[in-house]
Coordinates of C-alpha atoms and ligand atoms in Angstrom, one line a residue:
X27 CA 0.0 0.0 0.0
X28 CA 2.8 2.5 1.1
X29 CA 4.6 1.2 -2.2
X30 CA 1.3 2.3 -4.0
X31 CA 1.3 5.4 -2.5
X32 CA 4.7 6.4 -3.2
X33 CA 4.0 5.5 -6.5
X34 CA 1.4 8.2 -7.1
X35 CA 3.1 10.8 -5.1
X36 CA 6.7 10.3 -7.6
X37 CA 3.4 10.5 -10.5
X38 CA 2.2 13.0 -9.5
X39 CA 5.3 15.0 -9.4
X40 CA 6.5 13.9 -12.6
X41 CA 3.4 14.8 -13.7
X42 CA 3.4 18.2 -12.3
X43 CA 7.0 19.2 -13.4
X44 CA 6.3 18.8 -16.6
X45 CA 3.1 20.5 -16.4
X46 CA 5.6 23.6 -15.4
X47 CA 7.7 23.3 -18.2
X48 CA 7.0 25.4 -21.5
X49 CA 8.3 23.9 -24.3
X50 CA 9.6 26.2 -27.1
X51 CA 11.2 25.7 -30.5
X52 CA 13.6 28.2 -32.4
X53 CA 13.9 27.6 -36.1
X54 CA 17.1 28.4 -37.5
X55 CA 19.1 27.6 -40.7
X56 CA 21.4 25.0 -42.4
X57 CA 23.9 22.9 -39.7
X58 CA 26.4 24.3 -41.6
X59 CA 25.1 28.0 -41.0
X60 CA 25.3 30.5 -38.2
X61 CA 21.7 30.3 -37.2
X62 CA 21.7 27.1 -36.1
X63 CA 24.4 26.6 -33.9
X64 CA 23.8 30.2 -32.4
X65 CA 20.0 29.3 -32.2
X66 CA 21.9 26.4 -30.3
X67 CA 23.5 28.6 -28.3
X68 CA 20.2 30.8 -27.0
X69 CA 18.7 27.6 -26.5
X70 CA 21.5 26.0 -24.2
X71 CA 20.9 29.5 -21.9
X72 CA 17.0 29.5 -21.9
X73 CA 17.3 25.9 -20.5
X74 CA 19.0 27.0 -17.1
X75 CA 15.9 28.1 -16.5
X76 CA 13.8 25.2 -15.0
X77 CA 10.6 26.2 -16.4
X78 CA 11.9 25.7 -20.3
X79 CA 12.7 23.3 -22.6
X80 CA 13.9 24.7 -25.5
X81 CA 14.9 23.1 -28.6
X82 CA 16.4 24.2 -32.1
X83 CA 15.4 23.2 -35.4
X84 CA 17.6 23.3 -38.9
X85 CA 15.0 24.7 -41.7
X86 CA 15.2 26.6 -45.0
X87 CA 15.8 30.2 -43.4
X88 CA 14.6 33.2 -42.8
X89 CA 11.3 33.2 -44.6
X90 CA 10.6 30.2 -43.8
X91 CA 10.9 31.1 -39.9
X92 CA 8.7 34.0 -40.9
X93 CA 5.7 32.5 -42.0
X94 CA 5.8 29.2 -39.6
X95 CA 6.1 31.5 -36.6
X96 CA 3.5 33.2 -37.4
X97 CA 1.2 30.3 -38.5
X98 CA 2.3 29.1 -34.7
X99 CA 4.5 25.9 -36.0
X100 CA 7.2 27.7 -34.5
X101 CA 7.7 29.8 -31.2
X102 CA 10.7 31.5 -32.6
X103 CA 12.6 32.3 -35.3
X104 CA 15.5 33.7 -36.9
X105 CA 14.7 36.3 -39.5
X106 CA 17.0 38.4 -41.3
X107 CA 15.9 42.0 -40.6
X108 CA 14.9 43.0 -44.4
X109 CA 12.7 39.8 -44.3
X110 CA 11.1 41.2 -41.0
X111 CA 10.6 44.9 -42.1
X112 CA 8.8 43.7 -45.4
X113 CA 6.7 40.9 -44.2
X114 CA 5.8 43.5 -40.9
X115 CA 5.0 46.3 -43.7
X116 CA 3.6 43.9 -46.6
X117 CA 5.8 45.0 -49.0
X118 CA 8.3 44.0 -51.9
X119 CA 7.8 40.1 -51.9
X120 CA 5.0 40.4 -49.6
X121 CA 2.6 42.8 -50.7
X122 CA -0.4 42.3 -49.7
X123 CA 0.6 39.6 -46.8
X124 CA 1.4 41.7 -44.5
X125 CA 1.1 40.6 -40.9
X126 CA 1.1 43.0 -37.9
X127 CA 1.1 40.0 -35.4
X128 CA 4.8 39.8 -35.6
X129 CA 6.9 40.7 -32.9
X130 CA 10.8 40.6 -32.6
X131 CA 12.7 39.3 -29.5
X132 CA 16.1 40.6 -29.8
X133 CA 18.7 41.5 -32.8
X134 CA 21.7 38.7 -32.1
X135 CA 24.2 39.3 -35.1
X136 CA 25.0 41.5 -38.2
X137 CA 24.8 39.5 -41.6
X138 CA 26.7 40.2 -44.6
X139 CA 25.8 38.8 -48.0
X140 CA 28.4 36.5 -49.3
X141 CA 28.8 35.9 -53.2
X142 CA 31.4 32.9 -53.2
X143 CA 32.7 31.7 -56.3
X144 CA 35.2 28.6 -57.3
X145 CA 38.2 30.4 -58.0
X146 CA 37.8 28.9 -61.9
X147 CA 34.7 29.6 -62.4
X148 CA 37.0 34.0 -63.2
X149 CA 33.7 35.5 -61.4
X150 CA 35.4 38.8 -60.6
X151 CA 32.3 41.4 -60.3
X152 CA 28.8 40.7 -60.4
X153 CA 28.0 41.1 -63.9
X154 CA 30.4 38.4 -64.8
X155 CA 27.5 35.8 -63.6
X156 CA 26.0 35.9 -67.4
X157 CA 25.9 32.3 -68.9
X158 CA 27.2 30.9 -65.4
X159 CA 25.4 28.6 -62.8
X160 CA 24.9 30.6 -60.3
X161 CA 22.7 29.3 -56.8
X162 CA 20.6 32.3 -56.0
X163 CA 19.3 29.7 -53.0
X164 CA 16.2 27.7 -51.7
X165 CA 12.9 28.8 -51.9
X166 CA 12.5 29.9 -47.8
X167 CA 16.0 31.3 -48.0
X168 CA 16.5 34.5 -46.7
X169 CA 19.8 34.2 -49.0
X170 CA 17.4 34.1 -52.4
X171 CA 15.3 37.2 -50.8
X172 CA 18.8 39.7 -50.5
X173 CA 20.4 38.0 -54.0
X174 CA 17.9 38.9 -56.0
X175 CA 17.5 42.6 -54.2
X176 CA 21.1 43.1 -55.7
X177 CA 20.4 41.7 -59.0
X178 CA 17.6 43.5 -59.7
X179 CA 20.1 46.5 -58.9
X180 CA 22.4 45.6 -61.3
X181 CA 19.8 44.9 -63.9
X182 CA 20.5 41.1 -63.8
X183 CA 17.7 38.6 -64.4
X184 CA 17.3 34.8 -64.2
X185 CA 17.4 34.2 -68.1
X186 CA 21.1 36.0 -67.7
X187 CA 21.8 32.8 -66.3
X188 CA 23.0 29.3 -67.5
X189 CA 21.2 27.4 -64.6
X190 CA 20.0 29.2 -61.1
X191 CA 20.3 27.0 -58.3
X192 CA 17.8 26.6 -55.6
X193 CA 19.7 24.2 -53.6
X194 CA 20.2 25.1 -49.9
X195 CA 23.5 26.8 -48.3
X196 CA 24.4 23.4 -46.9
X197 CA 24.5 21.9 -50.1
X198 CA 26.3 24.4 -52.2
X199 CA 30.1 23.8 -50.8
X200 CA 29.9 20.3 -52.4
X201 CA 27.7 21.7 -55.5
X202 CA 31.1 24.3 -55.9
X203 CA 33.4 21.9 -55.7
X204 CA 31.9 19.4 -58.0
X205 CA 31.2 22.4 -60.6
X206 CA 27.7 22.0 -60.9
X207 CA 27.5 25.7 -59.9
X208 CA 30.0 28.7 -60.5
X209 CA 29.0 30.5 -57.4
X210 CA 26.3 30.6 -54.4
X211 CA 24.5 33.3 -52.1
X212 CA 24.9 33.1 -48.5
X213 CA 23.6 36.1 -46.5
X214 CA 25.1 34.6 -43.2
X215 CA 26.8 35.6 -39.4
X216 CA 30.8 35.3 -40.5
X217 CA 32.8 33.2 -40.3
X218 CA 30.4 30.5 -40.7
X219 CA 31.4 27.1 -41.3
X220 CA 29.8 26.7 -44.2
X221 CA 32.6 28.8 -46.1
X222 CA 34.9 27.9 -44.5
X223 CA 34.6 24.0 -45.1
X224 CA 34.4 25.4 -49.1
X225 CA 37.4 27.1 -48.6
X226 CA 39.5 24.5 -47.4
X227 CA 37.8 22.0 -50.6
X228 CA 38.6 24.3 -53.5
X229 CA 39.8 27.3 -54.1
X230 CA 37.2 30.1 -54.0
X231 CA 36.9 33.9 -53.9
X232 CA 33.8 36.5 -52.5
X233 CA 33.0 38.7 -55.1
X234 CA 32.5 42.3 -54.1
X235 CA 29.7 44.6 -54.8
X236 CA 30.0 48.0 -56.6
X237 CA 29.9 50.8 -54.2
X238 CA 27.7 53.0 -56.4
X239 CA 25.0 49.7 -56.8
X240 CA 25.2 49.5 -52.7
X241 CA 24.7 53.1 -52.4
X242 CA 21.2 53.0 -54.6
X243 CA 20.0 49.9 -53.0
X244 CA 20.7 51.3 -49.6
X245 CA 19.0 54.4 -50.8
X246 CA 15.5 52.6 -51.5
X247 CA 15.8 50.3 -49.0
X248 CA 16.8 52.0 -46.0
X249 CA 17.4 48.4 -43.4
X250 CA 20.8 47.6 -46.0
X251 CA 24.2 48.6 -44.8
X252 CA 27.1 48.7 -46.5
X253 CA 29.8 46.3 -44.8
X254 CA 32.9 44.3 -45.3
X255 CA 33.7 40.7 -44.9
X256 CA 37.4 41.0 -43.9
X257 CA 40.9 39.8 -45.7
X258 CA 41.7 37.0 -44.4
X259 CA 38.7 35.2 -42.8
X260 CA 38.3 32.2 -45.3
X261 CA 41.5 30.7 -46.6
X262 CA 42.3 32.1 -50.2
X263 CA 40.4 35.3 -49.7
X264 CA 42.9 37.7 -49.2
X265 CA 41.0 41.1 -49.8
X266 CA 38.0 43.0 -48.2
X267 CA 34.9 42.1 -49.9
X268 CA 32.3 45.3 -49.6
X269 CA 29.2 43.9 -49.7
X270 CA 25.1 44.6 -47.8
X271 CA 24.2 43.4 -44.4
X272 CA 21.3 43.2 -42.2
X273 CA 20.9 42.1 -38.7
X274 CA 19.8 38.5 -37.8
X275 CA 16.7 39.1 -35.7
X276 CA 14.8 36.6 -33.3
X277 CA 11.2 36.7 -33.9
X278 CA 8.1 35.9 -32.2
X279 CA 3.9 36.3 -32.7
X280 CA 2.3 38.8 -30.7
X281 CA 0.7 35.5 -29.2
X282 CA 3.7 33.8 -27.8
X283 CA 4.0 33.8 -24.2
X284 CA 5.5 36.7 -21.9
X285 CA 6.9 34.1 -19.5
X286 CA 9.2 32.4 -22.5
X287 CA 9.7 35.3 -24.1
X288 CA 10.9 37.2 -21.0
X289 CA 12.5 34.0 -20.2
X290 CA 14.9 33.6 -23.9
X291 CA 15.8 37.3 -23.5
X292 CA 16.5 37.3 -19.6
X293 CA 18.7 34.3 -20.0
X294 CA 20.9 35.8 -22.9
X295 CA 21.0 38.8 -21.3
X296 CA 22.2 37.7 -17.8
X297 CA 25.0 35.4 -19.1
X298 CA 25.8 37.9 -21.5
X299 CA 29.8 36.5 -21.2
X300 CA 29.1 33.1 -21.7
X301 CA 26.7 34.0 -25.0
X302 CA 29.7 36.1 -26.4
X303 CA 32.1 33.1 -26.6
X304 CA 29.7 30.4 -27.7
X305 CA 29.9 31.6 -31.5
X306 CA 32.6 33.7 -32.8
X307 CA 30.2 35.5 -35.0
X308 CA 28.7 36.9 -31.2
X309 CA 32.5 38.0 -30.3
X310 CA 31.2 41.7 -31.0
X311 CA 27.9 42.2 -29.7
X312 CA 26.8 44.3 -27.0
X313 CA 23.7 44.2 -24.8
X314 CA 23.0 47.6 -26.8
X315 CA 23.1 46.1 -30.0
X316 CA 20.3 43.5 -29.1
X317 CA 17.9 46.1 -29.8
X318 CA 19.2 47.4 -32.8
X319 CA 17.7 46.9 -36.5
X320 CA 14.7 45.2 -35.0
X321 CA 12.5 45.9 -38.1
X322 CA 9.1 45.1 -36.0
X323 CA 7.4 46.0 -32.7
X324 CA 9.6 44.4 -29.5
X325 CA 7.2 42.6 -27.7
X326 CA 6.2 43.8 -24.6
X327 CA 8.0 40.6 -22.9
X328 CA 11.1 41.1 -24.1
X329 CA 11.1 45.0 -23.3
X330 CA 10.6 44.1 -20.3
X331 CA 13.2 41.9 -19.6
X332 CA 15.6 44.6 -21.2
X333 CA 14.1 47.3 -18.8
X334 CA 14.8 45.0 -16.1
X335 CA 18.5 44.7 -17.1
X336 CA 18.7 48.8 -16.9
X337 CA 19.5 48.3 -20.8
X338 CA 16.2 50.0 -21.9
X339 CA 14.9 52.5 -20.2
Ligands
LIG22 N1 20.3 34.3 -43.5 C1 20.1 33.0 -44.0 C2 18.6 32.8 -44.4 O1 17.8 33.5 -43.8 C3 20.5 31.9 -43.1 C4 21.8 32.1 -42.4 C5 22.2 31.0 -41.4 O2 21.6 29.9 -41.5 O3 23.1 31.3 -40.6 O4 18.3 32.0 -45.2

């Protein structure tokens, strides 16, 4: 009977520990990306908090985050901040689907549009990509969204083109090496391992972006900056490439819960240290710059957490 009893009591508390626990899932990128193993990261904080459970998952990118977080298949997402501003506003690709339920979290990173090429492939500006095989990137990319933002600016189309790719960053290293494709998008948090792991299979080169073409597209599209993926980051790429960046930004719906929100935010910021050295694309950001380029409302959660910290007044 006692045996019995015990029994229901350890239940019973199984039962009602889980009960506590909010389970919460961040969707991210390729393995190979900087999402991923960042999202990774936020997730590995948020769960020294008893309450949570949170859990990553590897997906086609930043408009894929977009729409699933906001259809509720996903608490979280990582969004570039261009993809955020439209989809928030309804404009460019998603006129007319505009959707004022999103919130964002937090800004975590700036990313900078990479154009790498196979060293043979004699890509040496961007209007050299006529008759080549060029991977523009998945449908769901954020990578496709920003790629074809710059083509359009340089008056490049799809029919330009011997073959555009719609394979996934992940896939393009081996694509490069094998020569099915001359070159592939990746707007991305550097370094990321995906370049790297093409640098050291072939040799390759990142094409830079005329500064005039970056100054017009900036011009209409205000959430672009003009940045540079330094000499020496990926083996073989000894110059500064200019190119556009945006910031990655962690998403929500206005429906997701204060209590994880609060919680993802509060746990970030109060091991800000320990978030800093668990990704070298984090190495530079600042508790300030967590709220910058957020592209949507902050929702109320997560402004609260940063009021709390004495980072937002
Ligand atoms: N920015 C890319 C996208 O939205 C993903 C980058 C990454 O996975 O790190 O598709």
């Amino acid at each position: 009977m006692k045996k019995i009893f015990l029994f229901f009591i350890s239940l019973g508390l199984t039962f009602s520990s889980l009960m506590a626990k909010e389970f919460i899932s961040i969707g991210t990128g390729g393995m190979t990306g900087t999402y991923y193993p960042v999202g990774g990261a936020i997730c590995r904080l948020a769960n020294k908090n008893k309450d949570i459970r949170c859990s990553v998952e590897s997906t086609g990118g930043s408009i894929y985050n977009v729409n699933n977080v906001l259809k509720d298949e996903l608490n979280f997402g990582f969004v570039q901040s261009d993809v955020v501003y439209d989809k928030y506003n309804g404009i460019g690709n998603f006129e007319g689907k505009s959707d004022k339920n999103l919130r964002a979290v937090m800004s975590i990173y700036p990313e900078l549009l990479a154009f790498v090429v196979s060293k043979s492939s004699n890509i040496k500006k961007y209007p050299d990509v006529k008759g080549k095989k060029i991977n523009v990137g998945n449908p769901g990319s954020g990578n496709e969204f920003t790629a074809l933002t710059v083509f359009n600016e340089y008056g490049i189309s799809e029919k330009d083109l011997s073959h555009r790719g719609v394979l996934t960053a992940p896939e393009s290293p081996m694509a490069l090496k094998d020569k099915k494709i001359d070159g592939y998008f990746y707007m991305v948090g550097h370094p990321t391992a995906n370049i790297t792991d093409a640098a050291i299979s072939l040799p390759i080169d990142l094409v830079s972006i005329d500064e005039d073409v970056a100054d017009r597209i900036i011009e209409k599209l205000p959430y672009y900056a003009k940045g540079v993926i330094s000499k020496g980051l990926y083996d073989g790429v000894d110059h500064d490439t200019l190119t556009i960046g945006v910031k990655a930004v962690l998403v929500s719906s206005k429906n997701q819960s204060d209590a994880s929100v609060k919680a993802v935010v509060k746990s970030v910021l109060d091991n800000f240290e320990e978030y800093q050295n668990l990704h070298p694309a984090l190495k530079f950001v600042t508790k300030e710059s967590l709220l910058e380029g957020l592209s949507a409302p902050l929702h109320p959660a997560a402004k609260e957490a940063f009021i709390e910290a004495g980072v937002l007044k």
